Amino acid sequence: MTNFIDQIATGDALGAKNTMSDMLSAKAFEALDARKQELAASLFGGSQVQEEVENLSEQDVGNGYKMKMKHSDKGRIHAPSGEHVADVTKHESGWAYHSGNSKWDGSESSPHYKTGVEKTKSAAAKKAAEIHASN
């Protein structure tokens, strides 16, 4: 704020304009972020919002493979190259892992379809990474 006042006092109109624009953008972003958090808390309840944010993180599953969660019940496994190679999906019986390969046609008879169910998300991600690395 003092920078803005100093720029006006010295006649630096362009600098003052840019500083004012930056300050307004920052305020608008802060207000928008606060409003998004309020809406999320009112829609889902505070504890669920925190759980969703934690689940969106990236997790190392070994040998350079990473799992990136899209939301709390589906994630993608990426090879060290960054290529999406498999998915993990939450089911009633546990976490299923299956091909994310672009050659997979969606059928279980495809050679690119590999699946199994593990008790935890991490175990399913590790199994998917192991299968991809061994192919």
PDB file of C-alpha atoms in Angstrom:
ATOM      1  CA  MET A   1       0.000   0.000   0.000  1.00  0.00           C
ATOM      2  CA  THR A   2       2.806   2.434   0.831  1.00  0.00           C
ATOM      3  CA  ASN A   3       4.404   1.640  -2.535  1.00  0.00           C
ATOM      4  CA  PHE A   4       1.171   2.705  -4.247  1.00  0.00           C
ATOM      5  CA  ILE A   5       1.039   5.980  -2.300  1.00  0.00           C
ATOM      6  CA  ASP A   6       4.706   6.683  -3.043  1.00  0.00           C
ATOM      7  CA  GLN A   7       4.094   6.093  -6.759  1.00  0.00           C
ATOM      8  CA  ILE A   8       1.186   8.552  -6.767  1.00  0.00           C
ATOM      9  CA  ALA A   9       3.252  11.112  -4.835  1.00  0.00           C
ATOM     10  CA  THR A  10       6.138  10.885  -7.324  1.00  0.00           C
ATOM     11  CA  GLY A  11       3.823  11.041 -10.356  1.00  0.00           C
ATOM     12  CA  ASP A  12       4.489   7.455 -11.486  1.00  0.00           C
ATOM     13  CA  ALA A  13       1.000   6.905 -12.929  1.00  0.00           C
ATOM     14  CA  LEU A  14       1.846   3.673 -14.767  1.00  0.00           C
ATOM     15  CA  GLY A  15       3.515   2.153 -11.703  1.00  0.00           C
ATOM     16  CA  ALA A  16       0.576   3.208  -9.504  1.00  0.00           C
ATOM     17  CA  LYS A  17      -1.871   1.707 -12.004  1.00  0.00           C
ATOM     18  CA  ASN A  18       0.020  -1.620 -12.043  1.00  0.00           C
ATOM     19  CA  THR A  19       0.317  -1.684  -8.243  1.00  0.00           C
ATOM     20  CA  MET A  20      -3.408  -0.951  -7.861  1.00  0.00           C
ATOM     21  CA  SER A  21      -4.247  -3.699 -10.350  1.00  0.00           C
ATOM     22  CA  ASP A  22      -2.063  -6.185  -8.442  1.00  0.00           C
ATOM     23  CA  MET A  23      -3.660  -5.237  -5.117  1.00  0.00           C
ATOM     24  CA  LEU A  24      -7.208  -5.576  -6.513  1.00  0.00           C
ATOM     25  CA  SER A  25      -6.386  -8.948  -8.126  1.00  0.00           C
ATOM     26  CA  ALA A  26      -4.970 -10.261  -4.855  1.00  0.00           C
ATOM     27  CA  LYS A  27      -8.040  -9.083  -2.922  1.00  0.00           C
ATOM     28  CA  ALA A  28     -10.411 -10.635  -5.472  1.00  0.00           C
ATOM     29  CA  PHE A  29      -8.503 -13.940  -5.375  1.00  0.00           C
ATOM     30  CA  GLU A  30      -8.578 -14.004  -1.560  1.00  0.00           C
ATOM     31  CA  ALA A  31     -12.319 -13.264  -1.528  1.00  0.00           C
ATOM     32  CA  LEU A  32     -13.014 -15.938  -4.152  1.00  0.00           C
ATOM     33  CA  ASP A  33     -10.935 -18.517  -2.279  1.00  0.00           C
ATOM     34  CA  ALA A  34     -12.711 -17.734   0.998  1.00  0.00           C
ATOM     35  CA  ARG A  35     -16.103 -18.030  -0.703  1.00  0.00           C
ATOM     36  CA  LYS A  36     -15.171 -21.387  -2.259  1.00  0.00           C
ATOM     37  CA  GLN A  37     -14.173 -22.692   1.163  1.00  0.00           C
ATOM     38  CA  GLU A  38     -17.448 -21.460   2.678  1.00  0.00           C
ATOM     39  CA  LEU A  39     -19.486 -23.139  -0.052  1.00  0.00           C
ATOM     40  CA  ALA A  40     -17.568 -26.389   0.246  1.00  0.00           C
ATOM     41  CA  ALA A  41     -18.000 -26.413   4.012  1.00  0.00           C
ATOM     42  CA  SER A  42     -21.742 -25.760   3.729  1.00  0.00           C
ATOM     43  CA  LEU A  43     -22.217 -28.420   1.053  1.00  0.00           C
ATOM     44  CA  PHE A  44     -20.051 -31.191   2.480  1.00  0.00           C
ATOM     45  CA  GLY A  45     -19.346 -30.317   6.087  1.00  0.00           C
ATOM     46  CA  GLY A  46     -15.935 -29.148   7.262  1.00  0.00           C
ATOM     47  CA  SER A  47     -14.375 -32.549   8.003  1.00  0.00           C
ATOM     48  CA  GLN A  48     -15.316 -34.053   4.646  1.00  0.00           C
ATOM     49  CA  VAL A  49     -13.815 -31.105   2.754  1.00  0.00           C
ATOM     50  CA  GLN A  50     -10.513 -31.613   4.597  1.00  0.00           C
ATOM     51  CA  GLU A  51     -10.600 -35.343   3.762  1.00  0.00           C
ATOM     52  CA  GLU A  52     -11.199 -34.614   0.064  1.00  0.00           C
ATOM     53  CA  VAL A  53      -8.275 -32.159  -0.058  1.00  0.00           C
ATOM     54  CA  GLU A  54      -5.956 -34.701   1.575  1.00  0.00           C
ATOM     55  CA  ASN A  55      -7.022 -37.386  -0.916  1.00  0.00           C
ATOM     56  CA  LEU A  56      -6.161 -35.184  -3.898  1.00  0.00           C
ATOM     57  CA  SER A  57      -2.474 -35.413  -3.150  1.00  0.00           C
ATOM     58  CA  GLU A  58       0.169 -37.331  -5.032  1.00  0.00           C
ATOM     59  CA  GLN A  59       1.548 -40.469  -3.381  1.00  0.00           C
ATOM     60  CA  ASP A  60       4.729 -42.385  -4.216  1.00  0.00           C
ATOM     61  CA  VAL A  61       3.946 -46.092  -4.699  1.00  0.00           C
ATOM     62  CA  GLY A  62       7.507 -47.298  -5.360  1.00  0.00           C
ATOM     63  CA  ASN A  63      10.058 -47.502  -8.170  1.00  0.00           C
ATOM     64  CA  GLY A  64       9.190 -43.986  -9.357  1.00  0.00           C
ATOM     65  CA  TYR A  65       5.475 -44.719  -9.815  1.00  0.00           C
ATOM     66  CA  LYS A  66       3.046 -42.203  -8.360  1.00  0.00           C
ATOM     67  CA  MET A  67      -0.657 -42.281  -7.588  1.00  0.00           C
ATOM     68  CA  LYS A  68      -2.636 -39.096  -8.167  1.00  0.00           C
ATOM     69  CA  MET A  69      -6.092 -39.056  -6.677  1.00  0.00           C
ATOM     70  CA  LYS A  70      -8.845 -37.491  -8.770  1.00  0.00           C
ATOM     71  CA  HIS A  71     -11.212 -37.659  -5.800  1.00  0.00           C
ATOM     72  CA  SER A  72     -11.623 -39.873  -2.769  1.00  0.00           C
ATOM     73  CA  ASP A  73     -12.661 -43.026  -4.647  1.00  0.00           C
ATOM     74  CA  LYS A  74     -10.591 -42.960  -7.846  1.00  0.00           C
ATOM     75  CA  GLY A  75      -6.923 -42.471  -8.575  1.00  0.00           C
ATOM     76  CA  ARG A  76      -4.511 -42.749 -11.480  1.00  0.00           C
ATOM     77  CA  ILE A  77      -1.149 -44.469 -11.474  1.00  0.00           C
ATOM     78  CA  HIS A  78       1.614 -42.737 -13.428  1.00  0.00           C
ATOM     79  CA  ALA A  79       4.887 -44.317 -14.522  1.00  0.00           C
ATOM     80  CA  PRO A  80       8.203 -42.559 -13.830  1.00  0.00           C
ATOM     81  CA  SER A  81       7.886 -41.090 -17.349  1.00  0.00           C
ATOM     82  CA  GLY A  82       4.618 -39.417 -16.310  1.00  0.00           C
ATOM     83  CA  GLU A  83       2.494 -41.697 -18.508  1.00  0.00           C
ATOM     84  CA  HIS A  84      -0.884 -42.708 -17.047  1.00  0.00           C
ATOM     85  CA  VAL A  85      -0.640 -46.511 -16.841  1.00  0.00           C
ATOM     86  CA  ALA A  86      -3.406 -47.729 -14.517  1.00  0.00           C
ATOM     87  CA  ASP A  87      -6.350 -46.724 -12.375  1.00  0.00           C
ATOM     88  CA  VAL A  88      -7.420 -47.615  -8.854  1.00  0.00           C
ATOM     89  CA  THR A  89     -11.094 -47.455  -7.960  1.00  0.00           C
ATOM     90  CA  LYS A  90     -12.869 -47.968  -4.645  1.00  0.00           C
ATOM     91  CA  HIS A  91     -15.447 -50.759  -4.629  1.00  0.00           C
ATOM     92  CA  GLU A  92     -17.501 -52.416  -1.894  1.00  0.00           C
ATOM     93  CA  SER A  93     -15.011 -55.283  -1.671  1.00  0.00           C
ATOM     94  CA  GLY A  94     -11.902 -53.090  -1.624  1.00  0.00           C
ATOM     95  CA  TRP A  95      -9.726 -51.218  -4.125  1.00  0.00           C
ATOM     96  CA  ALA A  96      -9.652 -52.521  -7.703  1.00  0.00           C
ATOM     97  CA  TYR A  97      -6.742 -51.839 -10.010  1.00  0.00           C
ATOM     98  CA  HIS A  98      -7.034 -51.986 -13.771  1.00  0.00           C
ATOM     99  CA  SER A  99      -5.369 -50.829 -16.938  1.00  0.00           C
ATOM    100  CA  GLY A 100      -5.299 -47.159 -17.744  1.00  0.00           C
ATOM    101  CA  ASN A 101      -3.455 -47.922 -20.974  1.00  0.00           C
ATOM    102  CA  SER A 102      -4.666 -46.001 -23.999  1.00  0.00           C
ATOM    103  CA  LYS A 103      -4.778 -49.317 -25.926  1.00  0.00           C
ATOM    104  CA  TRP A 104      -7.346 -50.740 -23.531  1.00  0.00           C
ATOM    105  CA  ASP A 105     -10.720 -50.915 -25.297  1.00  0.00           C
ATOM    106  CA  GLY A 106     -12.671 -51.131 -22.037  1.00  0.00           C
ATOM    107  CA  SER A 107     -13.322 -54.872 -22.212  1.00  0.00           C
ATOM    108  CA  GLU A 108     -12.116 -57.481 -19.754  1.00  0.00           C
ATOM    109  CA  SER A 109     -10.983 -59.680 -22.649  1.00  0.00           C
ATOM    110  CA  SER A 110      -8.462 -57.070 -23.814  1.00  0.00           C
ATOM    111  CA  PRO A 111      -4.815 -58.013 -23.189  1.00  0.00           C
ATOM    112  CA  HIS A 112      -4.372 -54.541 -21.708  1.00  0.00           C
ATOM    113  CA  TYR A 113      -6.912 -55.229 -18.961  1.00  0.00           C
ATOM    114  CA  LYS A 114      -5.437 -56.380 -15.675  1.00  0.00           C
ATOM    115  CA  THR A 115      -7.446 -56.305 -12.505  1.00  0.00           C
ATOM    116  CA  GLY A 116      -7.554 -57.408  -8.947  1.00  0.00           C
ATOM    117  CA  VAL A 117      -8.839 -56.177  -5.630  1.00  0.00           C
ATOM    118  CA  GLU A 118      -6.735 -55.210  -2.634  1.00  0.00           C
ATOM    119  CA  LYS A 119      -7.838 -54.124   0.838  1.00  0.00           C
ATOM    120  CA  THR A 120      -6.230 -50.686   0.661  1.00  0.00           C
ATOM    121  CA  LYS A 121      -5.744 -48.002  -1.962  1.00  0.00           C
ATOM    122  CA  SER A 122      -1.966 -48.117  -1.512  1.00  0.00           C
ATOM    123  CA  ALA A 123      -1.826 -51.897  -1.991  1.00  0.00           C
ATOM    124  CA  ALA A 124      -3.886 -51.642  -5.184  1.00  0.00           C
ATOM    125  CA  ALA A 125      -1.636 -48.854  -6.485  1.00  0.00           C
ATOM    126  CA  LYS A 126       1.517 -50.854  -5.757  1.00  0.00           C
ATOM    127  CA  LYS A 127       0.085 -53.929  -7.492  1.00  0.00           C
ATOM    128  CA  ALA A 128      -0.879 -51.896 -10.559  1.00  0.00           C
ATOM    129  CA  ALA A 129       2.648 -50.413 -10.692  1.00  0.00           C
ATOM    130  CA  GLU A 130       4.238 -53.867 -10.334  1.00  0.00           C
ATOM    131  CA  ILE A 131       2.130 -55.265 -13.186  1.00  0.00           C
ATOM    132  CA  HIS A 132       2.979 -52.333 -15.451  1.00  0.00           C
ATOM    133  CA  ALA A 133       6.702 -52.554 -14.648  1.00  0.00           C
ATOM    134  CA  SER A 134       6.767 -56.269 -15.407  1.00  0.00           C
ATOM    135  CA  ASN A 135       5.167 -55.867 -18.866  1.00  0.00           C
TER     136      ASN A 135
END
